[in-house]
Short mmCIF file of C-alpha atoms and ligand atoms in Angstrom, two decimals:
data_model
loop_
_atom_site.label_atom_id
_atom_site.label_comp_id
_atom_site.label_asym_id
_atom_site.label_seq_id
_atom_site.Cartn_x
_atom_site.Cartn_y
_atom_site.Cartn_z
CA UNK A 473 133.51 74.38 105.45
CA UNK A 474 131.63 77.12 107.51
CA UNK A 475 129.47 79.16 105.66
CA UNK A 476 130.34 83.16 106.06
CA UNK A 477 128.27 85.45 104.37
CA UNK A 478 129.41 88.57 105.84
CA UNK A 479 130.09 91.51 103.38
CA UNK A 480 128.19 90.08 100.41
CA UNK A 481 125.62 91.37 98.32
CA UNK A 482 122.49 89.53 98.03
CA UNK A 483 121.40 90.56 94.73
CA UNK A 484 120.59 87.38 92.85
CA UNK A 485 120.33 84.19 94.01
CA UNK A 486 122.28 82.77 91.12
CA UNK A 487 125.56 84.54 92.72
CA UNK A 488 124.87 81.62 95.68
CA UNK A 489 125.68 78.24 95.92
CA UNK A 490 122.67 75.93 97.32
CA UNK A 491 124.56 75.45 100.78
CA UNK A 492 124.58 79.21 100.81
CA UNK A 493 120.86 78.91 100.33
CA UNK A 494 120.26 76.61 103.18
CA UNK A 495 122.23 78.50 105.41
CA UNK A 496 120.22 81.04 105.15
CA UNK A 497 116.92 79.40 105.45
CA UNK A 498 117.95 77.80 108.55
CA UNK A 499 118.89 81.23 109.75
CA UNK A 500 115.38 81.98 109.50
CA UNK A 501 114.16 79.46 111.42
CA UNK A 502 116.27 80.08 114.28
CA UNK A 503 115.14 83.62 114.18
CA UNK A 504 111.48 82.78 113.54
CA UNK A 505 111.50 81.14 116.74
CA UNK A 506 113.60 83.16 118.29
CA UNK A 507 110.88 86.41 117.43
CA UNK A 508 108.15 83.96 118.80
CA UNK A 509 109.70 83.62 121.84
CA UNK A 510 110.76 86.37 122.31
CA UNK A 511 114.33 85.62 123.24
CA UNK A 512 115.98 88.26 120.19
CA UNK A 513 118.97 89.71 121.02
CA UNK A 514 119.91 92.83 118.78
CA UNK A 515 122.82 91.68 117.52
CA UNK A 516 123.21 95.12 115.39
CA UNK A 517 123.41 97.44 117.61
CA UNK A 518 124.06 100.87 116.51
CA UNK A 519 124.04 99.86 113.00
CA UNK A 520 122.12 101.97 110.43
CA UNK A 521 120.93 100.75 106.98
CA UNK A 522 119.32 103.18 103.96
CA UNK A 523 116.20 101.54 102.62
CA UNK A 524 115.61 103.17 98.98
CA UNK A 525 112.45 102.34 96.68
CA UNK A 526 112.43 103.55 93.07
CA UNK A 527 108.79 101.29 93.66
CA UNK A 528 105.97 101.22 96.24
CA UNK A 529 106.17 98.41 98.66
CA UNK A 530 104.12 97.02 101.54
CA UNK A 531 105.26 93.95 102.64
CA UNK A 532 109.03 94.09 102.07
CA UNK A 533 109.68 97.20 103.69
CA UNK A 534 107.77 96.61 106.77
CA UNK A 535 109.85 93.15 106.58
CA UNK A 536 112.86 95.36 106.42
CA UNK A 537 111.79 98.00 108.67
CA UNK A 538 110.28 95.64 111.25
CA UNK A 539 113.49 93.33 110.86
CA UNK A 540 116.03 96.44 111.43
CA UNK A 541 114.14 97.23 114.46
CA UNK A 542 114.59 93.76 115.88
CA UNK A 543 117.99 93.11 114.97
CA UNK A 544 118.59 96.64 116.75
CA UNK A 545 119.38 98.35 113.73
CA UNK A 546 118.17 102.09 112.53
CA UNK A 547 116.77 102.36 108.80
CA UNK A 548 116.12 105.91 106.62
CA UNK A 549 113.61 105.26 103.87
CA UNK A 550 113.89 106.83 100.93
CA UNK A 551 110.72 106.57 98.59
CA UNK A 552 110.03 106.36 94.86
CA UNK A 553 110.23 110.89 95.60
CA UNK A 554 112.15 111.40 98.26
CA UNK A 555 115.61 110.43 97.15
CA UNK A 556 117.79 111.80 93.68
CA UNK A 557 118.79 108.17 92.76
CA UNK A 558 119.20 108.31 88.66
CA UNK A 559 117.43 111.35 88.53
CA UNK A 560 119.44 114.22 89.95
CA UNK A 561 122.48 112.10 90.96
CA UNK A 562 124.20 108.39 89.29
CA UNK A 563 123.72 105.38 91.32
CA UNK A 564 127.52 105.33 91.72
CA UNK A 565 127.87 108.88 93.49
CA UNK A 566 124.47 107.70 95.56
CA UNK A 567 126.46 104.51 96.16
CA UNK A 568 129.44 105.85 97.65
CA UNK A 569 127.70 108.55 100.03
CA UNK A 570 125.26 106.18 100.95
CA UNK A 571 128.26 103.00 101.46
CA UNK A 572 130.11 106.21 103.70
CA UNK A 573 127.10 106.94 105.99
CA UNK A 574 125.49 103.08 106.33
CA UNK A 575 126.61 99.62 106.79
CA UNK A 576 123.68 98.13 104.43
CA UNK A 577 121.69 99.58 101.29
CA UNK A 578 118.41 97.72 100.44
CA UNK A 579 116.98 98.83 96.57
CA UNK A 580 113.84 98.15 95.28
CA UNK A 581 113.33 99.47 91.68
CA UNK A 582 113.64 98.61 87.83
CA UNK A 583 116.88 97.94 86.60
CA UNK A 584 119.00 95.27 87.88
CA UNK A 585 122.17 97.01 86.45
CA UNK A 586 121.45 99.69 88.84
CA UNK A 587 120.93 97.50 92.05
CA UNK A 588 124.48 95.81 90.20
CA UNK A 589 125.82 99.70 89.88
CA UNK A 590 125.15 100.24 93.25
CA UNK A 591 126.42 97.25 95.07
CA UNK A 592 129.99 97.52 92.86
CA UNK A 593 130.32 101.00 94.67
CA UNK A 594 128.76 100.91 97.97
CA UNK A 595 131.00 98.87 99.53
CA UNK A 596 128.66 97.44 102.08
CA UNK A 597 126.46 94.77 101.46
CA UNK A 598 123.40 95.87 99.22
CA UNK A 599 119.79 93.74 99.34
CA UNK A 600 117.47 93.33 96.73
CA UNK A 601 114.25 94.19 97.77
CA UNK A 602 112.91 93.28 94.26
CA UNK A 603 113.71 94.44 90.77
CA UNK A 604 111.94 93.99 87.06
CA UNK A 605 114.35 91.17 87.09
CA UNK A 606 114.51 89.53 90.61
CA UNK A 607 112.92 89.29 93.64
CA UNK A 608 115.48 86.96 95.70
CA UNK A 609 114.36 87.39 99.27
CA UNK A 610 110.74 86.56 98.57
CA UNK A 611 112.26 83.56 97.32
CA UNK A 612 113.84 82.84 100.33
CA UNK A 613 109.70 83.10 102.19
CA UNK A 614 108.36 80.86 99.77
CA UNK A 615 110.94 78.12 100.08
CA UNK A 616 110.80 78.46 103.85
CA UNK A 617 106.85 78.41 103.62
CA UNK A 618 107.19 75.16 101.49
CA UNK A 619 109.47 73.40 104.18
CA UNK A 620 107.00 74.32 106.94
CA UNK A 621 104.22 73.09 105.16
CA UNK A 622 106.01 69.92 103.68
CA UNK A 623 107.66 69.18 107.16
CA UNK A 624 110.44 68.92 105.40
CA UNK A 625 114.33 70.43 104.82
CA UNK A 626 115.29 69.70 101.30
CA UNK A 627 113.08 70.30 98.48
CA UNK A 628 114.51 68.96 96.16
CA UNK A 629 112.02 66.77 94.07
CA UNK A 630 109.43 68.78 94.73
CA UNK A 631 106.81 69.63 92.01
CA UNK A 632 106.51 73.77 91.87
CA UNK A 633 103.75 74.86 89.29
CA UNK A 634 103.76 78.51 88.32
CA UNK A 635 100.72 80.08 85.78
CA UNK A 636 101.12 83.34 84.21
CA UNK A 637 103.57 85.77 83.16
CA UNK A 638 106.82 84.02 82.98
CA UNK A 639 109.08 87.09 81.77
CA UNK A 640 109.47 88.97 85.19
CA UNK A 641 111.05 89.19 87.93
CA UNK A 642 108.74 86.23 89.97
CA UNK A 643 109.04 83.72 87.63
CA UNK A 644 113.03 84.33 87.02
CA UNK A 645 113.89 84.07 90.66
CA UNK A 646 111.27 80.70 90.57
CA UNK A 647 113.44 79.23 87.96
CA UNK A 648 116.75 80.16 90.02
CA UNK A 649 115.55 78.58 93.11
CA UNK A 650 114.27 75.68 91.35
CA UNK A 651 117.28 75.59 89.56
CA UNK A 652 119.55 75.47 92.76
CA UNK A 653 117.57 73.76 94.99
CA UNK A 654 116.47 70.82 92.51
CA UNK A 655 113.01 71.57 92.17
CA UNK A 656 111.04 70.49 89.17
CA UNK A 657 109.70 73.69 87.91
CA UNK A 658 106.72 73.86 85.67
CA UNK A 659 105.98 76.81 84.40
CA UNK A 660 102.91 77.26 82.58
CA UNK A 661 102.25 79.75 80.35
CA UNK A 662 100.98 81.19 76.75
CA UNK A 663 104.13 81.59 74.59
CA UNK A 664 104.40 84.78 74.34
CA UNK A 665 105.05 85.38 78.18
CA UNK A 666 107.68 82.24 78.37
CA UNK A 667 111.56 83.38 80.22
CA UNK A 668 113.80 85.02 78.58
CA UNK A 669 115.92 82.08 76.50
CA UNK A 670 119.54 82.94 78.20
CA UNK A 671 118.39 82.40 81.71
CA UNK A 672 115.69 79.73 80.80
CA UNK A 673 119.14 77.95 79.84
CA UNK A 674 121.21 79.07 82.21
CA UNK A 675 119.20 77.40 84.62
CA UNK A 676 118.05 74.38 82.97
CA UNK A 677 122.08 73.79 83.28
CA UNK A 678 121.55 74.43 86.73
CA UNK A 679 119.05 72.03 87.13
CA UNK A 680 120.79 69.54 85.03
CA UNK A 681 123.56 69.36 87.92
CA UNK A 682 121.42 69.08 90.76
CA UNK A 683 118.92 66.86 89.63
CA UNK A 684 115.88 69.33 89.31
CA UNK A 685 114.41 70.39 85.95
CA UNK A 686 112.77 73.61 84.53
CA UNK A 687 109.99 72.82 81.85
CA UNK A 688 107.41 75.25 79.67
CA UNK A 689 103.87 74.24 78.53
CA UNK A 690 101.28 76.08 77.59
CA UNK A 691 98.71 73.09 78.78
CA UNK A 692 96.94 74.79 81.56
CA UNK A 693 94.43 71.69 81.76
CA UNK A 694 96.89 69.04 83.30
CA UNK A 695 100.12 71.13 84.00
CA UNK A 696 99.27 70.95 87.97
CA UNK A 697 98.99 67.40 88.19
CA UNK A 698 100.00 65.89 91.20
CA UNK A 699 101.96 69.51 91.87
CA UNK A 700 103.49 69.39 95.83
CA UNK A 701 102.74 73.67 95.18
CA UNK A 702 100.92 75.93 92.99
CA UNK A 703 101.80 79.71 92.65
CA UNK A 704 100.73 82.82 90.36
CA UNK A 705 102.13 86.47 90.12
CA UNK A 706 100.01 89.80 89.33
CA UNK A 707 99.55 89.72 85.36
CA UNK A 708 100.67 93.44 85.15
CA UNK A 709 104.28 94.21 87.30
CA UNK A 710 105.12 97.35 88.68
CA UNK A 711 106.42 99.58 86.24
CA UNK A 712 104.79 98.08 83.18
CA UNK A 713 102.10 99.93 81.28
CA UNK A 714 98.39 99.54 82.51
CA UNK A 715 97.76 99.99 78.64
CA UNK A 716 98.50 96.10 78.38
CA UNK A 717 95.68 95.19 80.61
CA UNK A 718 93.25 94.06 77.86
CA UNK A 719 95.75 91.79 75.79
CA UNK A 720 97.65 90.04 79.20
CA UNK A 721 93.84 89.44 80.64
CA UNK A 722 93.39 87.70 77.09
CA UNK A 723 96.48 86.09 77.44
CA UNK A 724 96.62 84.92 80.59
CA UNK A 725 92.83 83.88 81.62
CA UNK A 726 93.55 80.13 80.85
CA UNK A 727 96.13 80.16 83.28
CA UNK A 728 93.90 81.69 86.29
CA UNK A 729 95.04 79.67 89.39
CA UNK A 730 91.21 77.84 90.22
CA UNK A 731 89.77 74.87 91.60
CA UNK A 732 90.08 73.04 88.53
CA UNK A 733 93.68 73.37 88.48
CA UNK A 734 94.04 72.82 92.32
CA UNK A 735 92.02 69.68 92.49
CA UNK A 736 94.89 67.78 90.26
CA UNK A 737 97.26 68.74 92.55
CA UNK A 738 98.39 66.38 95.52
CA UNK A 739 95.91 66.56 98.05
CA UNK A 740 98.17 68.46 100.16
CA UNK A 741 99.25 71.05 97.60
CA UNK A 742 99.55 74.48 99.03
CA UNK A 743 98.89 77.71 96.98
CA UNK A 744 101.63 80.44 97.08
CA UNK A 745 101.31 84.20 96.21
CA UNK A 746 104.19 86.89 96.78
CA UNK A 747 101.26 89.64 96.40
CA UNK A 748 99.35 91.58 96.15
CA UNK A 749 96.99 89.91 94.31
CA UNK A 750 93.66 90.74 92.21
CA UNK A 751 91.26 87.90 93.35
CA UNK A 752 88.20 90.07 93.97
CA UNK A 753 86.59 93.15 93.77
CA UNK A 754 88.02 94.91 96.57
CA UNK A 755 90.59 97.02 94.89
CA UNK A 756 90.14 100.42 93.50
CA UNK A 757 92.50 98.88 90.38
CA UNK A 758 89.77 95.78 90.06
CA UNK A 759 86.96 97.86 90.17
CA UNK A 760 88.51 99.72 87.26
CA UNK A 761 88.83 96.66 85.35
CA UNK A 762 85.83 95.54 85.84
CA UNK A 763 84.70 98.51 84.47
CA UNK A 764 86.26 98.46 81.70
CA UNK A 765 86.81 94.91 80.33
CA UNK A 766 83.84 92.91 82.77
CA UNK A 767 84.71 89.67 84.96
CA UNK A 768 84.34 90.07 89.27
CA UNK A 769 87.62 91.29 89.29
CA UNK A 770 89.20 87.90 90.05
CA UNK A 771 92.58 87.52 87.40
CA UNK A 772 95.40 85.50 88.56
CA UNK A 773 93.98 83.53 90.84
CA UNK A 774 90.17 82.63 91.91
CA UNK A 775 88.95 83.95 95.55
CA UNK A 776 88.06 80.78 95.89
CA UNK A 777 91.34 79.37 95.96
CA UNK A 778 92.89 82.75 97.37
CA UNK A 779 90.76 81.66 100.41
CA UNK A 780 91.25 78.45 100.37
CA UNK A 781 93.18 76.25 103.23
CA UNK A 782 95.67 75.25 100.52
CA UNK A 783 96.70 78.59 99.97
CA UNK A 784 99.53 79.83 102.62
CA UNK A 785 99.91 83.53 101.49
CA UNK A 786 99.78 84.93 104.82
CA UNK A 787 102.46 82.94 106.31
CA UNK A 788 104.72 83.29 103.12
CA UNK A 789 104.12 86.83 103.93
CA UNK A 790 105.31 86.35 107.49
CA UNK A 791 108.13 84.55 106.22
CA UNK A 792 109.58 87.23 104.46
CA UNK A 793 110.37 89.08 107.37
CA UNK A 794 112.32 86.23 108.88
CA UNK A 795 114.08 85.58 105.76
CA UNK A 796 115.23 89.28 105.32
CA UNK A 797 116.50 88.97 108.82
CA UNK A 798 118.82 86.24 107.81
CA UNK A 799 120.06 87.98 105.11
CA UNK A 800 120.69 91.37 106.65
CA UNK A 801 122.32 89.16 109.72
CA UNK A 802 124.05 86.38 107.98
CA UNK A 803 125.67 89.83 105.49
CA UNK A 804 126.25 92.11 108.20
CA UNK A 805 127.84 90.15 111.29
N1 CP B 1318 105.64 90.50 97.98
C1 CP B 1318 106.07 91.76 97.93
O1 CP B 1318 107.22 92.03 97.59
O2 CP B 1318 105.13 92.66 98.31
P1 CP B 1318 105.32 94.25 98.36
O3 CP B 1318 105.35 94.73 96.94
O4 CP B 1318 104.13 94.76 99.13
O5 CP B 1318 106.62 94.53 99.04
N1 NVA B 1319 105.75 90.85 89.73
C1 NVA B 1319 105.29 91.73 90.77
C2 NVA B 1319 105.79 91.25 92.10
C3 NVA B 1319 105.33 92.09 93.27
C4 NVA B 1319 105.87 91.62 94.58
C5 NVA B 1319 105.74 93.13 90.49
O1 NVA B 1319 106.91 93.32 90.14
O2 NVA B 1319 104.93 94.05 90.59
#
């Protein structure tokens, strides 16, 4: 059957079937090319989409901006000050005025009941642009990084290793995808950062059906052997307190993404990164941590590796403009 997105939400990638998935990453590619070329069309004309961030953001909204522009859409930003959402008005009455005056609403912020709130009353399709929760378009980049890399359509089978904190909203969406798509997910962590038991579950059930699997260790020595792809997340997420710094870096500095860990990958392993990322000094939030606890300011992953030729960050980051493109097309037309 043909696949019709139009008028959903895409707020978490466990509300889509794989073929759903697919269909969206192929999407992508058309309109990667498409962008390179030079051949876009602006198949939105004269639509208008409200782009509202409870967080800070970089990458995502210039994906969002940049992919409005091209799909010849208009976007209003509202950021983490300029906008009343759950402070001076509910998500609900923001939802309705916003679903009245716009035919998309992107949220980045904390709660995924809100971004849940707000889709249930918009009515128009409402994109996560990341949550404490999820982050399901920057899933969409890294898968279609991994098929560019791999050559390759279906990952299924492929060996995804993720170090660090496994309780937020990268690692959940890693254990969705892997879930769906049949990837066997290692994620490697101390124990006190493992998923959340109800979703770990959920999506080991997942997994069970299409052949992938989902497995915890806390053996950061051998966990990336023969791994097709190695990826890490920031140690402290948005919205969490910076007072934590001293116990996660404690925590978490077995599981540093280095060249020990990379060299018992696959020789063609690629290292992935949704960033930013603390892998040197260059950061006015590294030089404070230096500061205050020592080290060069390098935490989830090595500058080494961060540098390496293994590690595709910048395209993934590419990639999430073409993937948000998809999604505001595939939701909107
Ligand atoms: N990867 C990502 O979501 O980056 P930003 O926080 O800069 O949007
Ligand atoms: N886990 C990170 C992801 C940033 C894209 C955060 O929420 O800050």
């Amino acid at each position: 059957m043909a696949i019709n997105l139009k008028g959903r939400n895409f707020i978490c990638l466990l509300d889509f079937t794989r073929e759903e998935i697919y269909y969206l990453l192929e999407l992508s590619a058309t309109l990667k090319i498409a962008k390179q070329k030079g051949t876009e069309k602006q198949p939105l004309k004269g639509y208008n989409i409200a782009l509202l961030y409870q967080k800070d953001s970089r990458r995502t909204r210039s994906a969002f901006e940049v992919a409005a522009y091209d799909l010849g859409m208009h976007s209003t930003y509202f950021g983490p000050t300029g906008s009343q959402i759950a402070v001076k008005e509910s998500i609900s009455d923001t939802a309705k005025v916003l679903g009245k005056i716009y035919n998309g609403i992107q949220f980045r912020g904390y709660k995924q009941t809100d971004i849940e709130d707000l889709a249930q009353n918009a009515g128009v399709p409402v994109w996560n642009a990341l949550t404490d929760l999820y982050h399901p378009t920057q899933m969409l980049a890294d898968i279609m990084t991994i098929q560019e890399c791999k050559k390759i359509k279906d990952v299924k089978g492929i060996k995804f290793v993720y170090f660090g904190d496994a309780r937020f909203n990268m690692a959940n969406s890693y254990m969705i995808i892997s879930a769906k798509l049949g990837m066997n997910l290692v994620i490697c962590s101390t124990k006190n950062l493992w998923p959340y038991p109800q979703l770990l579950k959920q999506c080991q059930d997942i997994a069970q059906e299409t052949g992938g699997s989902i497995t915890l260790t806390v053996d950061y020595k051998t966990a990336s052997k023969d791994a097709d792809v190695v990826a890490t997340d920031v140690w402290i997420s948005m919205g969490e307190d910076k007072k934590i710094w001293k116990q996660r870096i404690k925590d978490l500095i077995p599981y540093q993404v280095n060249k020990e860990k990379m060299k018992i990958a696959k020789p063609n392993a690629i290292f992935l990164h949704c960033l930013p990322s603390f892998h040197d000094d260059k950061t006015q939030i590294a030089q404070e941590i230096i500061k205050q606890y020592g080290g060069t300011g390098e935490l989830e992953v090595t500058d080494e590796v961060f540098q390496s030729s293994a590690s595709k960050i910048f395209q993934q980051s590419e990639n999430h403009l073409h993937t948000i493109k998809a999604v505001m097309l595939a939701t909107l037309k």
